[in-house]
Amino acid sequence: MGANRPNYTTNYQLSPINDKFYAAFMHLRKSFISLGIGLYLFVTANALAYTVFRKSLLPTPIIRYFYGMMAPYQGYSTHNAELVAEGQKTDGAWEVIDLLPYFPGSIGERTFREFLLSHRAQGKEATRQGYEHLIEQIRIQEAHRGRTYSDIRLAFDTWPMAPDGYETLRLPAFTRRIDPLTLE
């Protein structure tokens, strides 16, 4: 019964030629792995630099994926922001339109949607088209609710953050209105 079992203790030696190929292959493999890791670290560090300083050594298509990995560090601000829509009535007066039905969800999700970040990542023209589409959708939905406007405008209200809550410092003295395209 013991004679038919394979002997696993036998040391299988490679020939000297195979040893050289194996050593060269392992060296090449180690070099490629080191190169890959180094390249990954370089591009990731470049994405971090782009996140912080808005300067990149690489073209945008290459940096975009790695920049996306920096998402938790991209959006920090010391100010709150909320999209405001106003509709112009037939008498010329502007009326604030409640956007809550258009952006359901938590404050964070709402802010993400209001900034049209998926459009903004594609450039200024895509962002402009996104806001024009949003204005048209608001116009249609408000007309269904019986409120017609001759014009609709969008802006962001910004105000400083406060430890006491999101809306605490949303007062006329602290609130500033900025353009949704340029965010200035």
XYZ file of N, CA and C in Angstrom:
552
model
N 0.814 -1.176 0.000
C 0.000 0.000 0.000
C 0.870 1.258 0.000
N 1.969 1.289 0.737
C 2.860 2.430 0.790
C 3.725 2.558 -0.442
N 3.949 1.468 -1.207
C 4.814 1.510 -2.376
C 4.165 2.230 -3.544
N 2.861 2.273 -3.620
C 2.166 2.910 -4.751
C 1.979 4.422 -4.569
N 2.271 4.943 -3.407
C 2.093 6.378 -3.167
C 3.254 7.149 -3.775
N 2.964 8.334 -4.378
C 4.055 9.124 -4.965
C 4.967 9.696 -3.883
N 6.221 9.860 -4.235
C 7.215 10.405 -3.327
C 7.293 11.923 -3.550
N 6.700 12.684 -2.636
C 6.672 14.135 -2.784
C 7.953 14.792 -2.302
N 8.838 14.070 -1.754
C 10.071 14.663 -1.235
C 11.140 14.796 -2.303
N 10.892 14.262 -3.486
C 11.877 14.354 -4.559
C 12.060 15.817 -4.943
N 13.295 16.270 -5.037
C 13.601 17.636 -5.399
C 13.717 17.718 -6.914
N 12.795 18.416 -7.543
C 12.833 18.553 -9.002
C 13.718 19.746 -9.347
N 14.831 19.497 -9.955
C 15.780 20.523 -10.356
C 15.520 20.921 -11.803
N 15.629 22.236 -12.081
C 15.539 22.695 -13.460
C 16.933 22.639 -14.059
N 16.981 22.523 -15.362
C 18.286 22.530 -16.023
C 18.860 23.943 -15.942
N 20.178 24.103 -16.144
C 20.788 25.439 -16.077
C 20.158 26.423 -17.063
N 19.742 25.958 -18.249
C 19.111 26.850 -19.236
C 17.752 27.313 -18.712
N 16.962 26.388 -18.194
C 15.653 26.749 -17.648
C 15.788 27.679 -16.452
N 16.841 27.476 -15.643
C 17.068 28.362 -14.502
C 17.282 29.804 -14.963
N 18.037 30.004 -16.045
C 18.301 31.355 -16.558
C 17.018 31.998 -17.085
N 16.211 31.233 -17.836
C 14.942 31.765 -18.344
C 13.990 32.104 -17.198
N 13.961 31.230 -16.228
C 13.087 31.445 -15.082
C 13.518 32.701 -14.318
N 14.813 32.851 -14.093
C 15.324 34.022 -13.380
C 15.033 35.299 -14.173
N 15.229 35.242 -15.503
C 14.950 36.414 -16.337
C 13.456 36.746 -16.325
N 12.620 35.716 -16.403
C 11.174 35.927 -16.371
C 10.747 36.556 -15.047
N 11.270 36.047 -13.949
C 10.908 36.580 -12.633
C 11.383 38.027 -12.478
N 12.565 38.329 -13.013
C 13.067 39.698 -12.964
C 12.172 40.620 -13.804
N 11.797 40.168 -14.999
C 10.920 40.943 -15.871
C 9.545 41.147 -15.211
N 9.029 40.096 -14.609
C 7.740 40.165 -13.919
C 7.802 41.182 -12.779
N 8.867 41.114 -11.991
C 9.037 42.047 -10.878
C 9.132 43.488 -11.395
N 9.832 43.673 -12.515
C 9.968 45.012 -13.100
C 8.616 45.551 -13.563
N 7.812 44.716 -14.232
C 6.491 45.148 -14.699
C 5.556 45.474 -13.534
N 5.599 44.674 -12.500
C 4.763 44.942 -11.326
C 5.187 46.258 -10.675
N 6.490 46.470 -10.532
C 6.986 47.722 -9.944
C 6.611 48.918 -10.809
N 6.729 48.767 -12.131
C 6.364 49.838 -13.051
C 4.867 50.147 -12.940
N 4.045 49.108 -12.894
C 2.595 49.298 -12.774
C 2.216 50.005 -11.489
N 2.796 49.581 -10.389
C 2.505 50.215 -9.098
C 2.997 51.658 -9.093
N 4.190 51.884 -9.628
C 4.731 53.242 -9.691
C 3.869 54.156 -10.549
N 3.416 53.656 -11.698
C 2.554 54.440 -12.579
C 1.220 54.754 -11.894
N 0.647 53.755 -11.246
C -0.610 53.947 -10.518
C -0.450 55.015 -9.431
N 0.630 54.935 -8.664
C 0.867 55.915 -7.603
C 1.095 57.313 -8.176
N 1.814 57.408 -9.306
C 2.059 58.702 -9.940
C 0.753 59.342 -10.403
N -0.086 58.570 -11.093
C -1.346 59.118 -11.601
C -2.284 59.471 -10.445
N -2.320 58.645 -9.410
C -3.164 58.937 -8.250
C -2.671 60.190 -7.524
N -1.367 60.330 -7.362
C -0.810 61.536 -6.731
C -1.110 62.764 -7.587
N -1.048 62.609 -8.905
C -1.371 63.706 -9.805
C -2.849 64.092 -9.674
N -3.715 63.091 -9.515
C -5.143 63.363 -9.323
C -5.376 64.101 -8.009
N -4.647 63.717 -6.976
C -4.763 64.411 -5.693
C -4.295 65.862 -5.835
N -3.191 66.061 -6.548
C -2.703 67.421 -6.787
C -3.730 68.224 -7.586
N -4.374 67.584 -8.556
C -5.407 68.258 -9.344
C -6.606 68.609 -8.464
N -6.958 67.719 -7.542
C -8.074 67.974 -6.630
C -7.784 69.187 -5.753
N -6.564 69.288 -5.261
C -6.211 70.356 -4.328
C -5.865 71.656 -5.045
N -5.037 71.586 -6.097
C -4.498 72.790 -6.730
C -5.084 73.099 -8.101
N -5.870 72.185 -8.667
C -6.452 72.318 -10.009
C -5.379 72.429 -11.093
N -4.258 71.798 -10.861
C -3.170 71.726 -11.840
C -2.837 70.265 -12.075
N -2.632 69.890 -13.339
C -2.341 68.497 -13.663
C -1.191 68.412 -14.656
N -0.371 67.388 -14.494
C 0.710 67.130 -15.442
C 0.234 66.261 -16.599
N -0.927 65.641 -16.439
C -1.454 64.702 -17.427
C -2.691 65.267 -18.103
N -3.011 64.770 -19.321
C -4.239 65.216 -19.990
C -5.488 64.792 -19.208
N -6.557 65.546 -19.362
C -7.794 65.312 -18.612
C -8.359 63.902 -18.754
N -8.420 63.307 -19.963
C -9.007 61.955 -20.038
C -8.280 60.932 -19.166
N -6.986 61.064 -19.028
C -6.222 60.121 -18.205
C -6.511 60.364 -16.726
N -6.597 61.610 -16.345
C -6.732 61.950 -14.928
C -8.158 61.766 -14.411
N -9.165 61.750 -15.314
C -10.571 61.758 -14.886
C -10.923 60.608 -13.941
N -10.519 59.372 -14.247
C -10.854 58.229 -13.391
C -10.213 58.382 -12.010
N -8.954 58.731 -11.996
C -8.236 58.842 -10.730
C -8.739 60.050 -9.933
N -9.136 61.100 -10.631
C -9.728 62.267 -9.987
C -11.038 61.875 -9.309
N -11.805 61.000 -9.946
C -13.055 60.511 -9.372
C -12.839 59.763 -8.070
N -11.677 59.100 -7.934
C -11.379 58.389 -6.687
C -11.187 59.364 -5.530
N -10.913 60.606 -5.855
C -10.700 61.618 -4.821
C -12.014 62.280 -4.405
N -13.140 61.691 -4.768
C -14.459 62.292 -4.534
C -14.671 62.804 -3.114
N -14.271 62.079 -2.084
C -14.521 62.612 -0.742
C -13.803 63.927 -0.466
N -12.761 64.228 -1.232
C -11.970 65.426 -0.967
C -12.301 66.568 -1.922
N -13.175 66.329 -2.908
C -13.427 67.328 -3.938
C -14.412 68.406 -3.531
N -15.433 68.041 -2.792
C -16.535 68.952 -2.609
C -16.583 69.697 -1.299
N -15.538 69.680 -0.522
C -15.621 70.363 0.764
C -15.665 71.868 0.557
N -16.553 72.494 1.256
C -16.702 73.938 1.180
C -17.064 74.448 2.566
N -16.782 75.701 2.815
C -17.163 76.303 4.096
C -18.516 76.993 3.987
N -19.166 76.859 2.825
C -20.467 77.480 2.606
C -21.499 76.443 2.188
N -22.730 76.663 2.602
C -23.860 75.881 2.111
C -24.325 76.508 0.804
N -24.977 75.724 -0.033
C -25.497 76.246 -1.294
C -26.803 75.541 -1.621
N -27.718 76.311 -2.186
C -29.001 75.742 -2.590
C -29.474 76.440 -3.857
N -29.945 75.647 -4.804
C -30.458 76.186 -6.055
C -31.790 76.880 -5.795
N -31.940 78.074 -6.379
C -33.168 78.847 -6.242
C -33.698 79.114 -7.644
N -34.987 78.853 -7.842
C -35.644 79.151 -9.115
C -36.682 80.230 -8.871
N -36.725 81.178 -9.788
C -37.723 82.236 -9.708
C -38.431 82.330 -11.044
N -39.744 82.469 -10.986
C -40.547 82.616 -12.192
C -41.109 84.016 -12.280
N -41.075 84.573 -13.506
C -41.606 85.921 -13.702
C -43.079 85.820 -14.084
N -43.928 86.440 -13.277
C -45.364 86.423 -13.528
C -45.706 87.437 -14.621
N -46.955 87.405 -15.066
C -47.381 88.291 -16.156
C -47.287 89.765 -15.777
N -47.373 90.087 -14.487
C -47.257 91.488 -14.064
C -45.800 91.942 -13.933
N -44.848 91.040 -14.209
C -43.431 91.386 -14.174
C -42.733 91.069 -12.863
N -43.485 90.723 -11.853
C -42.892 90.400 -10.547
C -42.298 88.991 -10.579
N -41.225 88.805 -9.815
C -40.578 87.495 -9.721
C -41.077 86.777 -8.475
N -41.354 85.485 -8.629
C -41.874 84.657 -7.548
C -40.960 83.448 -7.372
N -40.622 83.125 -6.128
C -39.776 81.959 -5.856
C -40.578 80.686 -6.119
N -39.961 79.748 -6.841
C -40.589 78.459 -7.150
C -40.027 77.427 -6.185
N -40.902 76.680 -5.545
C -40.474 75.623 -4.625
C -39.874 74.476 -5.435
N -38.589 74.200 -5.233
C -37.905 73.141 -5.984
C -37.925 71.791 -5.287
N -38.469 71.714 -4.097
C -38.486 70.451 -3.362
C -39.123 69.308 -4.157
N -40.240 69.520 -4.877
C -40.799 68.410 -5.665
C -39.887 67.950 -6.804
N -39.003 68.824 -7.256
C -38.115 68.484 -8.366
C -36.848 67.774 -7.905
N -36.493 67.939 -6.643
C -35.286 67.333 -6.086
C -35.608 66.621 -4.778
N -36.282 65.469 -4.843
C -36.584 64.744 -3.603
C -35.316 64.116 -3.024
N -35.349 63.789 -1.757
C -34.207 63.132 -1.121
C -33.629 63.984 -0.012
N -32.499 63.527 0.496
C -31.829 64.235 1.588
C -31.172 65.511 1.066
N -30.708 66.346 1.984
C -30.061 67.603 1.594
C -28.830 67.324 0.736
N -28.033 66.321 1.115
C -26.827 66.003 0.349
C -27.144 65.535 -1.060
N -28.127 64.654 -1.194
C -28.510 64.171 -2.525
C -29.097 65.303 -3.351
N -29.888 66.138 -2.707
C -30.493 67.271 -3.408
C -29.406 68.214 -3.927
N -28.435 68.517 -3.087
C -27.344 69.400 -3.498
C -26.578 68.801 -4.668
N -26.310 67.501 -4.606
C -25.606 66.819 -5.699
C -26.371 66.997 -7.005
N -27.679 66.805 -6.956
C -28.501 66.929 -8.167
C -28.595 68.378 -8.635
N -28.723 69.321 -7.699
C -28.854 70.727 -8.071
C -27.618 71.245 -8.791
N -26.460 70.760 -8.408
C -25.224 71.214 -9.044
C -25.006 70.574 -10.411
N -25.845 69.606 -10.785
C -25.723 68.897 -12.065
C -24.289 68.411 -12.272
N -23.754 67.727 -11.279
C -22.350 67.319 -11.320
C -22.033 66.404 -12.495
N -22.980 65.574 -12.914
C -22.708 64.707 -14.064
C -22.580 65.535 -15.337
N -23.331 66.625 -15.447
C -23.194 67.527 -16.597
C -21.937 68.381 -16.454
N -21.694 68.857 -15.235
C -20.551 69.731 -14.982
C -19.231 69.041 -15.330
N -19.168 67.730 -15.125
C -17.951 66.976 -15.448
C -17.694 66.940 -16.949
N -18.734 67.175 -17.748
C -18.592 67.160 -19.206
C -18.278 68.535 -19.778
N -18.255 69.548 -18.950
C -17.872 70.875 -19.415
C -18.975 71.906 -19.268
N -18.610 73.151 -19.578
C -19.518 74.278 -19.389
C -20.738 74.203 -20.305
N -20.543 73.782 -21.544
C -21.664 73.700 -22.489
C -22.687 72.659 -22.046
N -22.230 71.510 -21.597
C -23.147 70.467 -21.108
C -23.882 70.951 -19.858
N -23.200 71.704 -19.004
C -23.838 72.250 -17.805
C -24.912 73.254 -18.188
N -24.593 74.133 -19.141
C -25.575 75.120 -19.606
C -26.806 74.421 -20.172
N -26.592 73.390 -21.000
C -27.716 72.644 -21.568
C -28.524 71.946 -20.475
N -27.852 71.432 -19.465
C -28.539 70.779 -18.354
C -29.452 71.740 -17.608
N -28.961 72.957 -17.347
C -29.796 73.940 -16.654
C -30.933 74.434 -17.549
N -30.681 74.559 -18.860
C -31.763 74.935 -19.780
C -32.849 73.859 -19.791
N -32.438 72.601 -19.786
C -33.402 71.496 -19.742
C -34.181 71.525 -18.420
N -33.497 71.801 -17.324
C -34.160 71.892 -16.024
C -35.189 73.022 -16.020
N -34.826 74.179 -16.578
C -35.760 75.306 -16.653
C -36.996 74.914 -17.452
N -36.791 74.224 -18.562
C -37.928 73.800 -19.390
C -38.821 72.812 -18.643
N -38.213 71.881 -17.911
C -39.001 70.922 -17.125
C -39.786 71.628 -16.016
N -39.165 72.608 -15.381
C -39.866 73.381 -14.346
C -41.035 74.137 -14.974
N -40.796 74.748 -16.138
C -41.849 75.502 -16.826
C -43.052 74.600 -17.127
N -42.788 73.394 -17.641
C -43.857 72.445 -17.984
C -44.614 72.008 -16.732
N -43.872 71.618 -15.692
C -44.520 71.129 -14.470
C -45.306 72.230 -13.751
N -44.760 73.427 -13.734
C -45.476 74.535 -13.094
C -46.733 74.889 -13.885
N -46.699 74.793 -15.209
C -47.892 75.043 -16.032
C -48.971 74.007 -15.725
N -48.563 72.746 -15.500
C -49.525 71.704 -15.112
C -50.155 72.012 -13.754
N -49.447 72.725 -12.916
C -49.973 73.097 -11.592
C -50.765 74.413 -11.642
N -50.875 74.973 -12.843
C -51.651 76.203 -13.000
C -50.858 77.474 -12.803
N -49.537 77.378 -12.773
C -48.692 78.561 -12.602
C -47.865 78.741 -13.868
N -48.194 79.758 -14.644
C -47.445 80.022 -15.874
C -46.522 81.212 -15.639
N -45.333 81.095 -16.174
C -44.321 82.138 -16.027
C -43.819 82.537 -17.404
N -43.574 83.838 -17.580
C -43.024 84.305 -18.852
C -41.532 84.023 -18.935
N -40.886 83.906 -17.783
C -39.450 83.607 -17.750
C -39.135 82.902 -16.428
N -38.114 82.062 -16.464
C -37.643 81.390 -15.251
C -36.138 81.577 -15.183
N -35.649 81.942 -14.016
C -34.202 82.097 -13.833
C -33.756 81.247 -12.648
N -32.504 80.801 -12.740
C -31.905 79.974 -11.692
C -30.692 80.681 -11.110
N -30.455 80.465 -9.838
C -29.250 80.965 -9.170
C -29.014 80.090 -7.946
N -27.817 80.183 -7.406
C -27.514 79.500 -6.149
C -27.449 80.529 -5.037
N -28.123 80.233 -3.943
C -27.942 81.007 -2.717
C -26.844 80.314 -1.923
N -25.855 81.069 -1.475
C -24.794 80.506 -0.633
C -24.753 81.284 0.676
N -24.436 80.581 1.745
C -24.323 81.192 3.063
C -23.360 80.357 3.889
N -22.715 80.948 4.897
C -21.715 80.216 5.685
C -22.329 79.062 6.482
N -21.527 78.032 6.683
C -21.944 76.924 7.544
C -21.943 77.394 8.994
N -22.775 76.743 9.789
C -22.843 77.071 11.215
C -22.984 75.787 12.011
N -22.366 75.714 13.185
C -22.483 74.506 14.002
C -23.912 74.235 14.467
N -24.751 75.271 14.477
C -26.119 75.112 14.976
C -27.086 74.529 13.953
N -26.658 74.372 12.701
C -27.544 73.767 11.716
C -27.396 74.356 10.330
N -27.983 73.664 9.381
C -27.869 74.002 7.961
C -28.420 75.391 7.647
N -29.582 75.726 8.149
C -30.260 76.976 7.806
C -29.946 78.131 8.762
N -29.155 77.904 9.793
C -28.951 78.903 10.848
C -28.511 80.263 10.310
N -27.515 80.298 9.450
C -27.001 81.576 8.944
C -27.575 81.954 7.581
N -28.676 81.328 7.204
C -29.304 81.688 5.928
C -30.178 82.925 6.153
N -29.491 84.018 6.318
C -30.114 85.315 6.566
C -29.668 86.266 5.461
N -30.449 87.295 5.151
C -30.066 88.216 4.071
C -28.654 88.793 4.226
N -28.218 89.023 5.447
C -26.885 89.597 5.670
C -25.768 88.637 5.269
N -26.015 87.335 5.325
C -24.981 86.341 5.038
C -25.157 85.649 3.682
N -26.329 85.778 3.071
C -26.638 85.036 1.849
C -26.180 85.806 0.621
N -25.540 85.083 -0.267
C -25.047 85.657 -1.518
C -25.612 84.831 -2.663
N -26.012 85.461 -3.751
C -26.572 84.766 -4.903
C -25.500 84.686 -5.992
N -25.288 83.456 -6.511
C -24.257 83.257 -7.535
C -24.853 82.562 -8.755
N -24.165 82.695 -9.879
C -24.584 82.099 -11.147
C -24.369 80.588 -11.111
N -25.358 79.788 -11.553
C -25.187 78.333 -11.496
C -24.138 77.787 -12.466
N -23.861 78.500 -13.554
C -22.865 78.007 -14.510
C -21.445 78.237 -14.029
N -21.156 79.462 -13.623
C -19.782 79.801 -13.242
C -19.518 79.601 -11.755
N -20.590 79.505 -10.969
C -20.490 79.406 -9.508
C -19.726 80.591 -8.928
N -19.905 81.740 -9.539
C -19.262 82.984 -9.059
C -20.313 84.055 -8.859
